PDB file of C-alpha atoms and ligand atoms in Angstrom:
ATOM      1  CA  MET A   1     -15.523  20.526  -9.800  1.00 59.00           C
ATOM      2  CA  SER A   2     -11.910  20.798  -8.735  1.00 76.00           C
ATOM      3  CA  HIS A   3     -10.716  19.305  -5.498  1.00 94.00           C
ATOM      4  CA  VAL A   4      -7.420  19.053  -3.668  1.00 97.00           C
ATOM      5  CA  LEU A   5      -5.594  15.726  -3.957  1.00 98.00           C
ATOM      6  CA  ALA A   6      -3.645  14.027  -1.144  1.00 98.00           C
ATOM      7  CA  SER A   7      -0.363  15.627  -2.275  1.00 98.00           C
ATOM      8  CA  GLY A   8      -1.876  19.109  -1.948  1.00 97.00           C
ATOM      9  CA  VAL A   9      -2.225  19.636  -5.713  1.00 98.00           C
ATOM     10  CA  GLU A  10      -5.610  20.623  -7.209  1.00 97.00           C
ATOM     11  CA  VAL A  11      -7.077  18.273  -9.825  1.00 97.00           C
ATOM     12  CA  ASP A  12      -7.571  21.307 -12.063  1.00 96.00           C
ATOM     13  CA  ALA A  13      -3.818  21.947 -12.010  1.00 97.00           C
ATOM     14  CA  LEU A  14      -3.233  18.567 -13.718  1.00 98.00           C
ATOM     15  CA  LYS A  15      -3.610  17.832 -17.425  1.00 98.00           C
ATOM     16  CA  ILE A  16      -6.728  15.673 -17.585  1.00 98.00           C
ATOM     17  CA  PRO A  17      -8.337  15.196 -21.023  1.00 98.00           C
ATOM     18  CA  PRO A  18     -12.094  15.953 -21.172  1.00 96.00           C
ATOM     19  CA  ALA A  19     -12.929  12.295 -21.943  1.00 95.00           C
ATOM     20  CA  LEU A  20     -12.023  11.402 -18.347  1.00 98.00           C
ATOM     21  CA  ALA A  21     -14.292  12.078 -15.364  1.00 98.00           C
ATOM     22  CA  VAL A  22     -12.442  12.410 -12.040  1.00 98.00           C
ATOM     23  CA  GLU A  23     -14.091  12.670  -8.626  1.00 98.00           C
ATOM     24  CA  PRO A  24     -12.973  12.182  -5.009  1.00 98.00           C
ATOM     25  CA  ALA A  25     -13.147   8.534  -3.881  1.00 98.00           C
ATOM     26  CA  GLY A  26     -12.465   8.460  -0.134  1.00 98.00           C
ATOM     27  CA  ALA A  27     -12.837  10.670   2.922  1.00 98.00           C
ATOM     28  CA  THR A  28      -9.065  11.247   3.271  1.00 98.00           C
ATOM     29  CA  CYS A  29      -7.605  10.549  -0.177  1.00 98.00           C
ATOM     30  CA  GLY A  30      -8.234   8.742  -3.452  1.00 98.00           C
ATOM     31  CA  VAL A  31      -9.895   9.512  -6.781  1.00 98.00           C
ATOM     32  CA  ARG A  32     -12.378   7.649  -8.932  1.00 98.00           C
ATOM     33  CA  VAL A  33     -11.891   7.788 -12.699  1.00 98.00           C
ATOM     34  CA  ARG A  34     -14.286   6.947 -15.495  1.00 98.00           C
ATOM     35  CA  GLY A  35     -13.664   6.998 -19.228  1.00 98.00           C
ATOM     36  CA  LEU A  36     -10.415   5.003 -19.323  1.00 97.00           C
ATOM     37  CA  ASP A  37     -10.233   1.648 -21.105  1.00 97.00           C
ATOM     38  CA  LEU A  38      -7.071  -0.034 -19.836  1.00 97.00           C
ATOM     39  CA  GLY A  39      -7.743  -3.085 -22.016  1.00 94.00           C
ATOM     40  CA  ALA A  40      -6.729  -1.014 -25.051  1.00 92.00           C
ATOM     41  CA  GLU A  41      -3.618   0.880 -26.085  1.00 91.00           C
ATOM     42  CA  LEU A  42      -4.233   4.356 -24.688  1.00 95.00           C
ATOM     43  CA  PRO A  43      -3.317   7.695 -26.200  1.00 97.00           C
ATOM     44  CA  GLY A  44      -0.370   9.315 -24.420  1.00 97.00           C
ATOM     45  CA  GLU A  45      -2.513  12.062 -22.905  1.00 98.00           C
ATOM     46  CA  GLN A  46      -4.643   9.452 -21.102  1.00 98.00           C
ATOM     47  CA  VAL A  47      -1.596   7.567 -19.797  1.00 98.00           C
ATOM     48  CA  PHE A  48      -0.206  10.886 -18.608  1.00 98.00           C
ATOM     49  CA  ALA A  49      -3.488  11.641 -16.816  1.00 98.00           C
ATOM     50  CA  LEU A  50      -3.375   8.249 -15.078  1.00 98.00           C
ATOM     51  CA  ARG A  51       0.250   8.754 -14.031  1.00 98.00           C
ATOM     52  CA  GLN A  52      -0.414  12.189 -12.600  1.00 98.00           C
ATOM     53  CA  LEU A  53      -3.411  10.921 -10.619  1.00 98.00           C
ATOM     54  CA  ALA A  54      -1.417   7.913  -9.337  1.00 98.00           C
ATOM     55  CA  ASP A  55       1.392  10.261  -8.253  1.00 98.00           C
ATOM     56  CA  HIS A  56      -0.852  12.731  -6.403  1.00 98.00           C
ATOM     57  CA  ALA A  57      -4.055  11.049  -5.202  1.00 98.00           C
ATOM     58  CA  GLY A  58      -2.881   8.261  -2.854  1.00 98.00           C
ATOM     59  CA  TYR A  59      -5.030   5.780  -4.752  1.00 99.00           C
ATOM     60  CA  VAL A  60      -6.952   5.682  -8.015  1.00 99.00           C
ATOM     61  CA  VAL A  61     -10.098   3.628  -8.582  1.00 99.00           C
ATOM     62  CA  VAL A  62     -10.405   2.979 -12.311  1.00 98.00           C
ATOM     63  CA  GLU A  63     -14.010   1.972 -12.952  1.00 98.00           C
ATOM     64  CA  ASP A  64     -15.549  -0.241 -15.641  1.00 98.00           C
ATOM     65  CA  GLN A  65     -12.549  -2.368 -16.637  1.00 97.00           C
ATOM     66  CA  GLU A  66     -14.157  -5.442 -18.083  1.00 93.00           C
ATOM     67  CA  ASP A  67     -12.053  -8.593 -18.003  1.00 85.00           C
ATOM     68  CA  LEU A  68      -8.757  -6.787 -17.453  1.00 88.00           C
ATOM     69  CA  ARG A  69      -6.279  -9.445 -18.533  1.00 80.00           C
ATOM     70  CA  ALA A  70      -2.775 -10.030 -17.238  1.00 82.00           C
ATOM     71  CA  GLU A  71      -1.282  -8.488 -20.400  1.00 85.00           C
ATOM     72  CA  SER A  72      -3.234  -5.289 -19.768  1.00 91.00           C
ATOM     73  CA  GLN A  73      -1.997  -5.127 -16.171  1.00 89.00           C
ATOM     74  CA  LEU A  74       1.530  -5.643 -17.413  1.00 88.00           C
ATOM     75  CA  ARG A  75       1.120  -2.724 -19.822  1.00 92.00           C
ATOM     76  CA  VAL A  76      -0.173  -0.508 -16.981  1.00 95.00           C
ATOM     77  CA  CYS A  77       2.866  -1.577 -14.899  1.00 93.00           C
ATOM     78  CA  GLU A  78       5.143  -0.630 -17.785  1.00 92.00           C
ATOM     79  CA  TRP A  79       3.568   2.831 -17.912  1.00 96.00           C
ATOM     80  CA  LEU A  80       4.144   3.233 -14.168  1.00 96.00           C
ATOM     81  CA  GLY A  81       7.868   2.451 -14.156  1.00 94.00           C
ATOM     82  CA  GLY A  82       7.918  -1.241 -15.079  1.00 90.00           C
ATOM     83  CA  PRO A  83       6.847  -4.373 -13.202  1.00 87.00           C
ATOM     84  CA  TYR A  84       8.344  -4.610  -9.708  1.00 88.00           C
ATOM     85  CA  LEU A  85      10.224  -7.786  -8.949  1.00 81.00           C
ATOM     86  CA  PRO A  86      10.826  -8.636  -5.311  1.00 72.00           C
ATOM     87  CA  PRO A  87      14.199  -9.381  -3.768  1.00 69.00           C
ATOM     88  CA  ASP A  88      15.184 -13.065  -3.666  1.00 62.00           C
ATOM     89  CA  ASN A  89      14.813 -13.375   0.080  1.00 52.00           C
ATOM     90  CA  ASP A  90      11.170 -12.308   0.065  1.00 51.00           C
ATOM     91  CA  ASP A  91       9.267 -15.161   1.629  1.00 47.00           C
ATOM     92  CA  GLY A  92       5.687 -15.442   2.793  1.00 42.00           C
ATOM     93  CA  LEU A  93       4.047 -13.928  -0.265  1.00 44.00           C
ATOM     94  CA  VAL A  94       6.440 -15.358  -2.814  1.00 43.00           C
ATOM     95  CA  THR A  95       3.919 -16.592  -5.320  1.00 44.00           C
ATOM     96  CA  ARG A  96       2.254 -13.260  -5.618  1.00 44.00           C
ATOM     97  CA  ARG A  97       5.481 -11.306  -5.886  1.00 41.00           C
ATOM     98  CA  THR A  98       7.444 -13.483  -8.268  1.00 37.00           C
ATOM     99  CA  GLN A  99       4.738 -13.553 -10.865  1.00 43.00           C
ATOM    100  CA  PHE A 100       4.184  -9.895 -11.451  1.00 41.00           C
ATOM    101  CA  VAL A 101       0.550 -10.646 -12.170  1.00 46.00           C
ATOM    102  CA  SER A 102      -1.190 -13.265 -10.092  1.00 46.00           C
ATOM    103  CA  ARG A 103      -4.538 -14.371  -8.818  1.00 51.00           C
ATOM    104  CA  LEU A 104      -5.471 -13.954  -5.163  1.00 58.00           C
ATOM    105  CA  GLY A 105      -8.290 -16.252  -4.322  1.00 54.00           C
ATOM    106  CA  PRO A 106     -10.860 -17.705  -4.035  1.00 57.00           C
ATOM    107  CA  ASP A 107      -9.128 -18.658  -0.773  1.00 60.00           C
ATOM    108  CA  GLY A 108      -7.235 -15.353  -0.690  1.00 61.00           C
ATOM    109  CA  GLY A 109      -4.012 -16.953  -1.930  1.00 65.00           C
ATOM    110  CA  SER A 110      -1.020 -16.636   0.372  1.00 64.00           C
ATOM    111  CA  ALA A 111      -2.483 -13.454   1.894  1.00 72.00           C
ATOM    112  CA  GLY A 112      -5.421 -15.561   3.119  1.00 76.00           C
ATOM    113  CA  GLN A 113      -8.967 -14.550   4.020  1.00 86.00           C
ATOM    114  CA  SER A 114      -8.154 -13.148   7.448  1.00 91.00           C
ATOM    115  CA  GLN A 115      -7.502  -9.598   8.486  1.00 94.00           C
ATOM    116  CA  VAL A 116      -4.566  -7.651   7.038  1.00 95.00           C
ATOM    117  CA  HIS A 117      -2.992  -4.933   9.239  1.00 97.00           C
ATOM    118  CA  PRO A 118      -1.610  -1.567   8.027  1.00 98.00           C
ATOM    119  CA  HIS A 119       1.448  -1.857   5.785  1.00 97.00           C
ATOM    120  CA  SER A 120       3.074  -0.620   2.619  1.00 98.00           C
ATOM    121  CA  ASP A 121       3.834  -3.437   0.160  1.00 95.00           C
ATOM    122  CA  ASN A 122       7.372  -4.885   0.288  1.00 93.00           C
ATOM    123  CA  GLN A 123       8.375  -2.186   2.753  1.00 96.00           C
ATOM    124  CA  PRO A 124      11.055  -4.505   4.259  1.00 94.00           C
ATOM    125  CA  ALA A 125      13.053  -4.410   0.990  1.00 93.00           C
ATOM    126  CA  TRP A 126      15.722  -1.778   0.229  1.00 93.00           C
ATOM    127  CA  LEU A 127      13.997  -1.045  -3.061  1.00 93.00           C
ATOM    128  CA  THR A 128      10.247  -0.820  -2.684  1.00 95.00           C
ATOM    129  CA  PRO A 129       7.391  -0.776  -5.209  1.00 95.00           C
ATOM    130  CA  ASP A 130       5.913   2.620  -5.994  1.00 98.00           C
ATOM    131  CA  PHE A 131       2.489   1.222  -6.867  1.00 97.00           C
ATOM    132  CA  THR A 132       0.306  -1.820  -6.303  1.00 95.00           C
ATOM    133  CA  LEU A 133      -2.461  -2.693  -8.759  1.00 95.00           C
ATOM    134  CA  LEU A 134      -5.391  -4.812  -7.630  1.00 93.00           C
ATOM    135  CA  TYR A 135      -8.239  -5.783  -9.947  1.00 93.00           C
ATOM    136  CA  ALA A 136     -11.505  -7.164  -8.606  1.00 93.00           C
ATOM    137  CA  VAL A 137     -12.845 -10.148 -10.534  1.00 90.00           C
ATOM    138  CA  GLU A 138     -15.360 -11.389  -7.971  1.00 90.00           C
ATOM    139  CA  VAL A 139     -15.953  -9.907  -4.516  1.00 92.00           C
ATOM    140  CA  PRO A 140     -18.201 -10.624  -1.511  1.00 92.00           C
ATOM    141  CA  PRO A 141     -21.018  -8.195  -0.739  1.00 95.00           C
ATOM    142  CA  ALA A 142     -19.622  -5.345   1.401  1.00 92.00           C
ATOM    143  CA  SER A 143     -21.566  -6.668   4.410  1.00 95.00           C
ATOM    144  CA  ALA A 144     -19.492  -9.899   4.250  1.00 94.00           C
ATOM    145  CA  GLY A 145     -16.177  -8.020   4.648  1.00 95.00           C
ATOM    146  CA  GLY A 146     -13.119  -7.950   2.388  1.00 94.00           C
ATOM    147  CA  ARG A 147     -13.087  -4.158   2.150  1.00 96.00           C
ATOM    148  CA  THR A 148      -9.716  -2.415   1.848  1.00 97.00           C
ATOM    149  CA  GLU A 149      -8.791   0.874   3.535  1.00 98.00           C
ATOM    150  CA  TYR A 150      -6.095   3.389   2.646  1.00 98.00           C
ATOM    151  CA  ALA A 151      -4.408   5.726   5.160  1.00 98.00           C
ATOM    152  CA  ASN A 152      -3.198   9.127   4.000  1.00 98.00           C
ATOM    153  CA  LEU A 153       0.320   9.337   5.487  1.00 99.00           C
ATOM    154  CA  PHE A 154       0.750  12.990   4.485  1.00 98.00           C
ATOM    155  CA  GLN A 155      -2.122  13.732   6.885  1.00 98.00           C
ATOM    156  CA  ALA A 156      -0.619  11.414   9.495  1.00 99.00           C
ATOM    157  CA  PHE A 157       2.633  13.412   9.405  1.00 98.00           C
ATOM    158  CA  ALA A 158       0.881  16.790   9.376  1.00 98.00           C
ATOM    159  CA  ALA A 159      -1.213  15.757  12.411  1.00 98.00           C
ATOM    160  CA  LEU A 160       1.880  15.280  14.631  1.00 98.00           C
ATOM    161  CA  ASP A 161       2.853  18.204  16.810  1.00 98.00           C
ATOM    162  CA  ALA A 162       5.757  20.305  15.532  1.00 98.00           C
ATOM    163  CA  ASP A 163       8.205  18.980  18.162  1.00 98.00           C
ATOM    164  CA  LEU A 164       7.591  15.382  17.231  1.00 98.00           C
ATOM    165  CA  GLN A 165       7.824  16.207  13.505  1.00 98.00           C
ATOM    166  CA  GLU A 166      11.218  17.721  14.226  1.00 98.00           C
ATOM    167  CA  ARG A 167      12.330  14.674  16.275  1.00 97.00           C
ATOM    168  CA  LEU A 168      11.393  12.365  13.408  1.00 98.00           C
ATOM    169  CA  ARG A 169      12.818  14.223  10.413  1.00 97.00           C
ATOM    170  CA  GLY A 170      15.987  12.595   9.168  1.00 96.00           C
ATOM    171  CA  ARG A 171      15.484   9.609  11.472  1.00 98.00           C
ATOM    172  CA  GLY A 172      15.746   5.992  10.303  1.00 98.00           C
ATOM    173  CA  GLN A 173      13.397   3.107  10.981  1.00 98.00           C
ATOM    174  CA  ARG A 174      14.708  -0.465  10.984  1.00 98.00           C
ATOM    175  CA  MET A 175      12.330  -2.785   9.141  1.00 98.00           C
ATOM    176  CA  LEU A 176      11.287  -6.306  10.076  1.00 97.00           C
ATOM    177  CA  SER A 177      12.335  -9.015   7.616  1.00 93.00           C
ATOM    178  CA  GLN A 178       9.696  -9.675   4.952  1.00 90.00           C
ATOM    179  CA  LYS A 179       8.841 -12.929   6.709  1.00 92.00           C
ATOM    180  CA  TRP A 180       8.243 -11.384  10.150  1.00 95.00           C
ATOM    181  CA  GLY A 181       6.627  -8.341   8.589  1.00 95.00           C
ATOM    182  CA  ASN A 182       4.157 -10.657   6.908  1.00 93.00           C
ATOM    183  CA  TYR A 183       3.709 -12.500  10.212  1.00 95.00           C
ATOM    184  CA  ARG A 184       2.796  -9.194  11.831  1.00 96.00           C
ATOM    185  CA  CYS A 185       0.525  -7.890   9.051  1.00 96.00           C
ATOM    186  CA  PHE A 186      -1.274 -10.978   7.697  1.00 94.00           C
ATOM    187  CA  ASP A 187      -3.279 -12.934  10.279  1.00 95.00           C
ATOM    188  CA  ALA A 188      -3.413 -15.906   7.873  1.00 90.00           C
ATOM    189  CA  ILE A 189       0.372 -15.992   7.483  1.00 91.00           C
ATOM    190  CA  ARG A 190       0.807 -15.691  11.233  1.00 94.00           C
ATOM    191  CA  ALA A 191      -1.535 -18.658  11.761  1.00 94.00           C
ATOM    192  CA  SER A 192       0.267 -20.842   9.227  1.00 90.00           C
ATOM    193  CA  LEU A 193       3.742 -19.980  10.597  1.00 93.00           C
ATOM    194  CA  GLU A 194       2.580 -20.661  14.163  1.00 95.00           C
ATOM    195  CA  ALA A 195       1.034 -23.953  13.051  1.00 95.00           C
ATOM    196  CA  ARG A 196       4.579 -24.916  11.952  1.00 95.00           C
ATOM    197  CA  GLY A 197       5.925 -23.827  15.352  1.00 96.00           C
ATOM    198  CA  GLU A 198       7.570 -20.666  13.994  1.00 95.00           C
ATOM    199  CA  ARG A 199       7.541 -17.410  15.942  1.00 95.00           C
ATOM    200  CA  PRO A 200       9.774 -14.342  16.003  1.00 94.00           C
ATOM    201  CA  SER A 201      12.473 -14.555  18.666  1.00 93.00           C
ATOM    202  CA  GLU A 202      15.138 -12.372  20.260  1.00 87.00           C
ATOM    203  CA  GLN A 203      17.704 -14.597  18.518  1.00 91.00           C
ATOM    204  CA  ASP A 204      16.594 -13.559  15.000  1.00 91.00           C
ATOM    205  CA  GLU A 205      19.129 -11.500  13.062  1.00 92.00           C
ATOM    206  CA  PRO A 206      17.813  -7.938  12.748  1.00 89.00           C
ATOM    207  CA  SER A 207      17.127  -6.925   9.157  1.00 93.00           C
ATOM    208  CA  PRO A 208      19.808  -4.632   7.685  1.00 94.00           C
ATOM    209  CA  VAL A 209      17.143  -2.516   5.978  1.00 96.00           C
ATOM    210  CA  VAL A 210      16.746   0.999   7.384  1.00 98.00           C
ATOM    211  CA  HIS A 211      14.292   3.378   5.740  1.00 98.00           C
ATOM    212  CA  PRO A 212      13.470   6.996   6.546  1.00 98.00           C
ATOM    213  CA  ALA A 213      10.638   7.286   9.082  1.00 98.00           C
ATOM    214  CA  VAL A 214       9.502  10.422   7.242  1.00 98.00           C
ATOM    215  CA  ARG A 215       9.461   9.837   3.507  1.00 98.00           C
ATOM    216  CA  THR A 216       9.704  12.590   0.913  1.00 98.00           C
ATOM    217  CA  HIS A 217       7.327  11.833  -1.935  1.00 98.00           C
ATOM    218  CA  PRO A 218       9.504  11.785  -5.066  1.00 98.00           C
ATOM    219  CA  VAL A 219       6.936  13.568  -7.242  1.00 98.00           C
ATOM    220  CA  SER A 220       5.258  16.144  -4.999  1.00 98.00           C
ATOM    221  CA  GLY A 221       7.944  16.489  -2.308  1.00 98.00           C
ATOM    222  CA  THR A 222       5.231  16.209   0.356  1.00 98.00           C
ATOM    223  CA  LEU A 223       6.303  14.496   3.611  1.00 98.00           C
ATOM    224  CA  ALA A 224       4.683  11.219   4.682  1.00 98.00           C
ATOM    225  CA  LEU A 225       4.944   9.426   8.032  1.00 99.00           C
ATOM    226  CA  TRP A 226       6.072   6.134   6.484  1.00 98.00           C
ATOM    227  CA  VAL A 227       5.836   3.947   9.600  1.00 98.00           C
ATOM    228  CA  SER A 228       3.770   0.752   9.619  1.00 98.00           C
ATOM    229  CA  TYR A 229       3.481  -2.695  11.197  1.00 98.00           C
ATOM    230  CA  MET A 230       6.422  -3.732   9.006  1.00 97.00           C
ATOM    231  CA  THR A 231       8.529  -1.375  11.174  1.00 98.00           C
ATOM    232  CA  ASP A 232      10.714  -3.140  13.741  1.00 97.00           C
ATOM    233  CA  THR A 233      11.959  -0.061  15.584  1.00 97.00           C
ATOM    234  CA  LEU A 234      12.849   3.553  15.112  1.00 98.00           C
ATOM    235  CA  VAL A 235      16.585   4.209  15.202  1.00 98.00           C
ATOM    236  CA  GLY A 236      18.030   6.876  17.499  1.00 98.00           C
ATOM    237  CA  ASP A 237      20.125   7.807  20.525  1.00 97.00           C
ATOM    238  CA  GLU A 238      17.309   7.253  23.030  1.00 97.00           C
ATOM    239  CA  GLU A 239      17.199   4.253  25.382  1.00 97.00           C
ATOM    240  CA  ALA A 240      15.740   1.060  23.882  1.00 95.00           C
ATOM    241  CA  ASP A 241      12.572   1.416  25.984  1.00 97.00           C
ATOM    242  CA  GLU A 242      11.968   4.909  24.754  1.00 98.00           C
ATOM    243  CA  LEU A 243      12.490   3.892  21.123  1.00 98.00           C
ATOM    244  CA  ARG A 244      10.063   0.990  21.564  1.00 97.00           C
ATOM    245  CA  GLU A 245       7.480   3.313  23.071  1.00 98.00           C
ATOM    246  CA  LEU A 246       7.899   5.854  20.267  1.00 98.00           C
ATOM    247  CA  THR A 247       7.583   3.111  17.635  1.00 98.00           C
ATOM    248  CA  LEU A 248       4.379   1.802  19.209  1.00 98.00           C
ATOM    249  CA  ARG A 249       2.996   5.300  19.535  1.00 98.00           C
ATOM    250  CA  LEU A 250       3.577   5.963  15.816  1.00 98.00           C
ATOM    251  CA  GLN A 251       2.098   2.597  14.814  1.00 98.00           C
ATOM    252  CA  GLU A 252      -1.017   3.478  16.787  1.00 98.00           C
ATOM    253  CA  HIS A 253      -1.022   6.910  15.184  1.00 98.00           C
ATOM    254  CA  VAL A 254      -0.994   5.534  11.608  1.00 98.00           C
ATOM    255  CA  SER A 255      -3.854   3.200  12.596  1.00 98.00           C
ATOM    256  CA  ARG A 256      -6.132   6.118  13.514  1.00 98.00           C
ATOM    257  CA  ASP A 257      -9.426   5.614  11.688  1.00 98.00           C
ATOM    258  CA  ASP A 258      -9.661   9.267  10.702  1.00 98.00           C
ATOM    259  CA  PHE A 259      -6.672   8.886   8.327  1.00 98.00           C
ATOM    260  CA  TYR A 260      -8.352   6.029   6.430  1.00 98.00           C
ATOM    261  CA  SER A 261     -10.561   5.933   3.358  1.00 98.00           C
ATOM    262  CA  LEU A 262     -12.750   2.883   2.986  1.00 98.00           C
ATOM    263  CA  HIS A 263     -12.921   1.140  -0.376  1.00 98.00           C
ATOM    264  CA  GLU A 264     -15.899  -1.168  -0.987  1.00 98.00           C
ATOM    265  CA  TRP A 265     -14.994  -3.302  -3.962  1.00 97.00           C
ATOM    266  CA  SER A 266     -17.176  -3.910  -6.992  1.00 97.00           C
ATOM    267  CA  PRO A 267     -16.215  -6.285  -9.800  1.00 96.00           C
ATOM    268  CA  ASN A 268     -14.353  -4.689 -12.731  1.00 97.00           C
ATOM    269  CA  GLN A 269     -12.565  -2.058 -10.659  1.00 97.00           C
ATOM    270  CA  LEU A 270      -8.808  -1.657 -10.819  1.00 97.00           C
ATOM    271  CA  VAL A 271      -7.333   0.150  -7.821  1.00 98.00           C
ATOM    272  CA  ILE A 272      -3.808   1.555  -8.105  1.00 98.00           C
ATOM    273  CA  TRP A 273      -2.394   2.647  -4.769  1.00 98.00           C
ATOM    274  CA  ASP A 274       0.737   4.646  -4.066  1.00 98.00           C
ATOM    275  CA  ASN A 275       2.848   2.755  -1.516  1.00 98.00           C
ATOM    276  CA  ARG A 276       4.981   5.884  -1.052  1.00 98.00           C
ATOM    277  CA  CYS A 277       2.254   7.782   0.797  1.00 98.00           C
ATOM    278  CA  VAL A 278      -0.551   5.421   1.832  1.00 98.00           C
ATOM    279  CA  LEU A 279      -0.768   2.358   4.044  1.00 98.00           C
ATOM    280  CA  HIS A 280      -3.457  -0.217   3.365  1.00 98.00           C
ATOM    281  CA  ARG A 281      -5.290  -2.666   5.571  1.00 98.00           C
ATOM    282  CA  ARG A 282      -8.062  -5.149   4.800  1.00 96.00           C
ATOM    283  CA  GLU A 283     -10.915  -6.737   6.657  1.00 95.00           C
ATOM    284  CA  ALA A 284     -11.328 -10.491   6.906  1.00 93.00           C
ATOM    285  CA  TRP A 285     -14.259 -11.791   4.880  1.00 91.00           C
ATOM    286  CA  ASN A 286     -16.848 -14.464   5.366  1.00 90.00           C
ATOM    287  CA  PRO A 287     -15.296 -17.510   3.649  1.00 85.00           C
ATOM    288  CA  ALA A 288     -18.711 -18.569   2.389  1.00 87.00           C
ATOM    289  CA  TYR A 289     -18.072 -15.915  -0.301  1.00 87.00           C
ATOM    290  CA  THR A 290     -15.539 -15.932  -3.085  1.00 87.00           C
ATOM    291  CA  ARG A 291     -13.116 -13.012  -3.520  1.00 89.00           C
ATOM    292  CA  ILE A 292     -10.918 -13.193  -6.612  1.00 87.00           C
ATOM    293  CA  MET A 293      -8.436 -10.407  -7.258  1.00 88.00           C
ATOM    294  CA  VAL A 294      -5.614 -10.044  -9.750  1.00 87.00           C
ATOM    295  CA  GLY A 295      -2.652  -7.997  -8.600  1.00 87.00           C
ATOM    296  CA  ALA A 296       0.695  -6.636  -9.668  1.00 88.00           C
ATOM    297  CA  GLN A 297       3.240  -4.065  -8.543  1.00 91.00           C
ATOM    298  CA  ALA A 298       5.001  -1.372 -10.488  1.00 93.00           C
ATOM    299  CA  GLY A 299       7.878   1.073 -10.158  1.00 94.00           C
ATOM    300  CA  CYS A 300      10.872   0.642  -7.891  1.00 91.00           C
ATOM    301  CA  ALA A 301      13.008   3.058  -5.899  1.00 93.00           C
ATOM    302  CA  ARG A 302      15.073   3.529  -2.772  1.00 95.00           C
ATOM    303  CA  PRO A 303      12.935   5.604  -0.374  1.00 98.00           C
ATOM    304  CA  PHE A 304      14.422   8.928   0.796  1.00 98.00           C
TER     305      PHE A 304
HETATM  306  O1  AKG B   1      -6.717  -8.018  -0.468  1.00 66.28           O
HETATM  307  C1  AKG B   1      -6.481  -6.820  -0.329  1.00 66.28           C
HETATM  308  O2  AKG B   1      -7.347  -5.950  -0.484  1.00 66.28           O
HETATM  309  C2  AKG B   1      -5.078  -6.372   0.036  1.00 66.28           C
HETATM  310  C3  AKG B   1      -4.150  -7.531   0.298  1.00 66.28           C
HETATM  311  C4  AKG B   1      -2.755  -7.070   0.624  1.00 66.28           C
HETATM  312  O3  AKG B   1      -2.544  -6.138   1.342  1.00 66.28           O
HETATM  313  C5  AKG B   1      -1.585  -7.748   0.014  1.00 66.28           C
HETATM  314  O4  AKG B   1      -1.756  -8.822  -0.595  1.00 66.28           O
HETATM  315  O5  AKG B   1      -0.459  -7.213   0.139  1.00 66.28           O
HETATM  316 FE1  FE2 B   2      -0.532  -5.336   0.822  1.00 66.28          FE
END
């Protein structure tokens, strides 16, 4: 049965070969795909199907990927625009970002086991990754936490009243540095920085990176409210207080539960999410359980 994807395009309007089964995955966005074997060289029509879904759905859960090795993730990255390499000054999650494929866990790696707040990966960089891939090797039972949620930012933009949409179009947002963005978004990173006596301060140089607050998706052209907890402040002519208030208001807006789709992980799933139109956040998990994930990022562009 056809359904409408996050971008507004119907699944039936895409070229999906009959060997693939596609169904909705989350309440607000996402698809689940069966019939793909990413451990093998795929025919072009299947790669094309995966690319179209990744470009329109917000996130794609690819089921039944047994023992998806690093080389296979690299090949998927190459299909999606090439592996993303972070800028040199990216600190806080360096290990994960400098090896385009790396293992998170069992202690959660540098992202830790604690809660992760809404963000888009590497959003503080000028050039940001289109996609993140995350493969579940071993995960806690859903009742022990560790679930990941994806916010549909097309919906978040559409839900603003017309006046506010107008106020935001064409407006910049200044990003935090990667370090202070990670401090804000990863409770585990915050705890380890604070344990070393490090905290953000008024004296810190503001990051030079300014992104659009409303991002045009490069494939569908649909508008996304691309604000997150990696945002320092919106840019504009208003007084500083007013800008701060507007920034906070939008951060609360993109945290609204009704924009989020909950993903409960099972082993052997690869999730590919589209950082251009979804935010993600993750629950803490009970450290008595092991959670091992293998991740990578793909595609790279200057947001507009
Ligand atoms: O563990 C997850 O599900 C997501 C972690 C995350 O957001 C990250 O490492 O950037
Ligand atoms: Fe992330």
